[in-house]
């Protein structure tokens, strides 16, 4: 493996540089710019004092997410989904994943009849936008919950645990952590993993792009992901100090 | 675990009865009714002698899938997506999964510049409609490829391997195989696994509905899924004799 | 007329074989598979305990219908209307016809403030899908009404009369009953007739595809249709014995 | 029947006053304002030198129709379909009927590879808007064909025959001709009939609104319609003199 | 400037002939046909006894406008927006302008919790359809308010002032009033001005189509517009006598 | 006027602090973050080597613009237009204005058959987002044109002049420059002005929100705007040094 080089020059188990900026925009209750290498996502958490129909009357709250990409976040300009009049299947899949992942981070029963709306908007894309969105959105949700406590609307935190996400894949036969765009485009297997601060698994989504993968490869990928997520959660903790 | 009972009365590692009927409708090149317990899906494979823009000129073929549910396939009537004017995020997620899974079964480079359209329409739902769709669609695609050979349009088969899928989950703390609706609704973790006839993994999608799950639980679920898929592929082989 | 042959080989006044299967799927209050030759339609009747805005407060009930075709119900695959994002004019015309026809079969004033939703989904098409839908949906509605009685929600039946439908047309100059696809495609005049069990006319829709037709031809077609509908209603009665 | 009064005060077999104004707007190749009593429709025929995909290359032409209502053409303001983002089922049904009816009036094979677009826009509605549209659109199409001849693009007329339409219905038990809105709203059976100048039937669409109707009633309605259409065609001929 | 000729032959400061017909259609509370040269627009004002969500409970009323063009109002047939499924940006811009302009004419606080819906439908277009719509809609709104007074629903008028509009532009270097289509298509600068009966400005929208324009040119255009609007308001007053 | 205070504390003729960051994201040919006080907009210019249908074959190029707002760019979260499935009238109006304004800055005839797509995405809103978009987009377009020159695709610049925009309004009776959100919400008259580097007017859009405004007030507002735009163009020039 001495001759193995990732396009990024990183070691197989090496994350990209991550930077989390809190209070990035001024209106949202939680607002974060998350940067994973060249991938940059604005994650906001907005509090609304109402809940969707399906939880109304239950006393519990709700959390939902939307995801978008600026048309020129990518190498070539993509269609603006608002202009085309509908969100792609990919967009819907991603925002459903973000919502599920963050609902696992919050004790909705104690949130009260209110909704936290997460918006993840990619302003620059270089692979891993959905996992960066989850990692950043966790901080935005945390800040929105802190705001609710400061406002006297919640007696104590409703955050159950950290939640962060990373992608892993098999690149030229080698399991690698945190794929950037160049690696992702040329990858046999791509897996997104979402985990908690106590090594609980929230979501595993692995897809063989070309050849099927084996149980052994799956195990290697999960090991890499777990180590990466531990570092990401460390970054989240650092950001909360700021 | 002596007092453990699944609502279906099945043992934890027991599949539902499966029945695959080929040539179910008369117009499609491949047409299959797949029944997994009370879940019934019509899977057709239609051949079109053109390819979408993104593969045009490459000499290769394409395979794509659509999924739908009759409005009253379920306990309470759902909206008809055609009347509502759009497909739900869930529908799009499922049809993307079916398409990816079956593309792994076919050597697209050898298919020629033609498209196989899969349609999976659920006429009765009792859990596991997406995995039943994949298992049934494989047979429909197989039959469409046989038809192409018989028509003299393909010199030999382009099927690379069997592909089948099953759901597994943790029901009341116990890993179980092939969840029906009652079990799925009351389940902590739900995972869909798609594998080939040679134990290669095509797709793993596991979601913690309530509590996060551990690596050990993930391993147990994958073991169950692998055993179940082996049986499903046995059923596919049986159906091809008919 | 000795040299006259219908593609189907049937006599001009001969119906296709009809088969009505009740309780075809398990969730709907009424669920019927109706087969008219190779045309196969799943007709379900679903009961909802609410009414649309325009009858709210009147004490009366409502009945409405939706119609769809699986994409590969036909010789060549058609677009999935849910994917295209709208129902065609043809689909809307057909579902409005089914709704009007079945409303004539039910005493809505006595139904109470509830709605019967009919869904007619064509799984295999060979001409006459809208008339088969009406004939089959009548049985599904009947079964849903029986279910309401058995549930104690209705004191007695609200069915006013049988309703069935058939197509007639002028094929190569000869009035014929119950056109299949081959006949329909090559037909000068096409008429759909909906009648009750007591020879009352609910709907007549006749269209000259090529040459206009005369009053005499119209009369011949109506005679054929009336005889055909009497047989179809006989089949409905038989099915209710099962 | 001496005590029978129609709300309009007309005799059962009496048409409303009809007025046809040619060259009503200046841009269209054919432009007609048709007034049937208080129902007023602008019918234009526009020529385009191309044909839709399904006739391309056949050498034949095409004719298609669209229909709309100004939002306040009616007693209470209706939604603007352009604002709502879709045409109602009723609108689609009507425009399909207008298109079919006028295609029967034109020898499309001789029209050449061009399309005549009919637009029928109701500026004031008082019942019978679809039949007035057909009667008026025939004159607009005639004028567009004359324009093609004058332009040297057609050697001779391609009009095959007159086509006009009228509604008939059973009002308080009596068959009446040409229903206005008050009569239509309170009518048991409503039938629209489209016929040619030589008494050929193009389309018959009869619907029992309340009670089913009998063959005898159907015959009476068809007699009324035929007499009415003869008068309408007389009005078309008069208009062509102007 | 002796050799300057407008295509219309009018002097630079000359309006087209204007004609305002009140009570043009019979159902609307206010209904006006406004003709500015060959531009003809039906403007109706409809009263609804409810208000949109954003003014509910305020005691005030609301006024909103919609705009449309018959497909063949123009030289070549345009798409029907209802068929295409959405209104163009141009249509939305125009109807927002009409709404804002007429809201300035009405004391909404005194209108009570009701809405006036304006519909402006162009039946023939020859330039200046949006300004003709505003000038005509003012009369329709006036008549709807008079109707409310006559019905006893308003104690006195809520009209604050006249409002009318005109376009001005720089045609071949010369500022001209009231552009028709030929002039508008060949014009460097195009400005729409909306003013009250007391020379107050409601809206100014000036756009350089080719070269930017100067402050001096802007001043000349505003002078022309003011003079033109005074004449238009004179015509409105005349119409109210009829 | 000694007691006059703008909420922002600025003098009537004082702009907000403006900051222009070039090369803000890495993929676009021109990418700018423009900050006018708390209003922050990402403006990108993307080059595509094709033109829309209406200029095809003319040898000239095209420039078009799209505009969007992140859902939580504002005080309360707005709907995501991509999720709602259509762009609002306001959005369409703004993107049409941006497109027109920037087309005036570029010699399209010399651009060649290519399109410059501008995307203006507001990440934080505090009034004046459309004018900030124009001012920032000019720099992005400039940079995209420089890129084309550097790539050897254009021999020389096709920029005709600077273009910048500002809002002005009458706040509590006093004409003020560059309204922020608090001022805009409480303003009688609101005008957006777009001008070139040589004091040519591209667009003037003035609207009376409450009372109509006079010619004198209009003149004062235009004076303020002209002075403000001169400063903004000075900032553009500064940014080009960086």
Tab-separated table of C-alpha atoms in Angstrom, chain E residues 113-220:
chain	number	residue	atom	x	y	z
E	113	UNK	CA	-63.735	42.829	5.763
E	114	UNK	CA	-64.347	42.117	2.125
E	115	UNK	CA	-62.186	41.664	-0.953
E	116	UNK	CA	-62.492	43.230	-4.374
E	117	UNK	CA	-61.070	40.882	-7.012
E	118	UNK	CA	-60.058	42.581	-10.230
E	119	UNK	CA	-59.729	40.500	-13.376
E	120	UNK	CA	-58.170	42.100	-16.419
E	121	UNK	CA	-58.391	39.908	-19.505
E	122	UNK	CA	-56.909	41.162	-22.731
E	123	UNK	CA	-58.990	40.116	-25.699
E	124	UNK	CA	-56.954	42.088	-28.245
E	125	UNK	CA	-53.451	43.417	-27.683
E	126	UNK	CA	-51.753	46.317	-29.409
E	127	UNK	CA	-49.377	47.609	-26.717
E	128	UNK	CA	-50.136	49.179	-23.374
E	129	UNK	CA	-52.268	46.367	-22.008
E	130	UNK	CA	-51.165	46.863	-18.405
E	131	UNK	CA	-51.851	50.596	-18.392
E	132	UNK	CA	-55.206	50.149	-20.151
E	133	UNK	CA	-56.023	47.511	-17.526
E	134	UNK	CA	-55.395	49.971	-14.699
E	135	UNK	CA	-57.402	52.752	-16.314
E	136	UNK	CA	-60.320	50.414	-17.014
E	137	UNK	CA	-60.153	48.562	-13.709
E	138	UNK	CA	-60.552	51.845	-11.861
E	139	UNK	CA	-64.013	52.233	-13.414
E	140	UNK	CA	-64.901	48.611	-12.610
E	141	UNK	CA	-63.856	49.070	-8.996
E	142	UNK	CA	-65.818	52.317	-8.836
E	143	UNK	CA	-68.926	50.483	-10.072
E	144	UNK	CA	-68.447	47.648	-7.589
E	145	UNK	CA	-68.234	50.200	-4.780
E	146	UNK	CA	-71.386	51.906	-6.038
E	147	UNK	CA	-73.067	48.500	-6.040
E	148	UNK	CA	-72.012	47.957	-2.412
E	149	UNK	CA	-73.547	51.319	-1.508
E	150	UNK	CA	-76.786	50.559	-3.362
E	151	UNK	CA	-76.932	47.171	-1.598
E	152	UNK	CA	-76.643	48.949	1.732
E	153	UNK	CA	-73.377	47.294	2.582
E	154	UNK	CA	-71.362	50.495	2.532
E	155	UNK	CA	-72.655	53.818	3.861
E	156	UNK	CA	-70.640	55.935	1.441
E	157	UNK	CA	-67.985	55.654	-1.197
E	158	UNK	CA	-64.522	54.362	-0.324
E	159	UNK	CA	-62.922	55.634	-3.518
E	160	UNK	CA	-60.134	58.025	-2.557
E	161	UNK	CA	-59.253	59.398	-5.970
E	162	UNK	CA	-59.115	58.553	-9.651
E	163	UNK	CA	-56.212	56.374	-10.756
E	164	UNK	CA	-55.134	55.937	-14.360
E	165	UNK	CA	-52.007	54.844	-16.180
E	166	UNK	CA	-50.221	55.355	-19.442
E	167	UNK	CA	-47.000	54.316	-21.100
E	168	UNK	CA	-44.442	56.711	-22.483
E	169	UNK	CA	-41.210	56.042	-24.294
E	170	UNK	CA	-38.388	57.365	-26.372
E	171	UNK	CA	-39.096	56.424	-29.955
E	172	UNK	CA	-36.319	57.183	-32.413
E	173	UNK	CA	-34.999	59.761	-29.977
E	174	UNK	CA	-38.312	61.499	-29.407
E	175	UNK	CA	-40.346	61.183	-26.218
E	176	UNK	CA	-43.810	59.959	-27.165
E	177	UNK	CA	-47.041	59.217	-25.334
E	178	UNK	CA	-49.060	55.985	-25.289
E	179	UNK	CA	-46.991	53.513	-27.294
E	180	UNK	CA	-48.764	51.034	-29.513
E	181	UNK	CA	-47.206	47.646	-30.279
E	182	UNK	CA	-45.238	48.789	-33.332
E	183	UNK	CA	-43.775	51.705	-31.404
E	184	UNK	CA	-43.136	49.686	-28.273
E	185	UNK	CA	-41.180	47.019	-30.181
E	186	UNK	CA	-38.843	49.622	-31.615
E	187	UNK	CA	-38.391	51.806	-28.588
E	188	UNK	CA	-35.279	52.664	-26.568
E	189	UNK	CA	-36.902	53.449	-23.284
E	190	UNK	CA	-40.285	52.362	-22.018
E	191	UNK	CA	-41.940	53.793	-18.952
E	192	UNK	CA	-45.268	53.059	-17.309
E	193	UNK	CA	-46.671	55.747	-15.054
E	194	UNK	CA	-49.626	55.464	-12.705
E	195	UNK	CA	-51.056	58.656	-11.235
E	196	UNK	CA	-54.039	59.919	-9.301
E	197	UNK	CA	-56.584	62.551	-10.209
E	198	UNK	CA	-54.607	65.084	-8.189
E	199	UNK	CA	-51.266	64.543	-9.950
E	200	UNK	CA	-49.891	62.283	-7.232
E	201	UNK	CA	-47.575	59.557	-8.478
E	202	UNK	CA	-48.491	55.981	-7.576
E	203	UNK	CA	-45.939	54.144	-9.605
E	204	UNK	CA	-43.147	54.892	-12.045
E	205	UNK	CA	-41.484	52.018	-13.879
E	206	UNK	CA	-38.971	53.054	-16.473
E	207	UNK	CA	-36.643	50.683	-18.279
E	208	UNK	CA	-33.882	51.371	-20.767
E	209	UNK	CA	-34.360	48.754	-23.468
E	210	UNK	CA	-31.214	49.724	-25.344
E	211	UNK	CA	-29.219	52.768	-24.314
E	212	UNK	CA	-29.521	54.223	-20.797
E	213	UNK	CA	-31.597	57.365	-20.571
E	214	UNK	CA	-30.781	60.668	-18.964
E	215	UNK	CA	-32.463	62.661	-16.195
E	216	UNK	CA	-33.599	65.166	-18.839
E	217	UNK	CA	-35.272	62.443	-20.864
E	218	UNK	CA	-36.859	61.082	-17.723
E	219	UNK	CA	-38.294	64.514	-16.992
E	220	UNK	CA	-39.706	64.854	-20.510
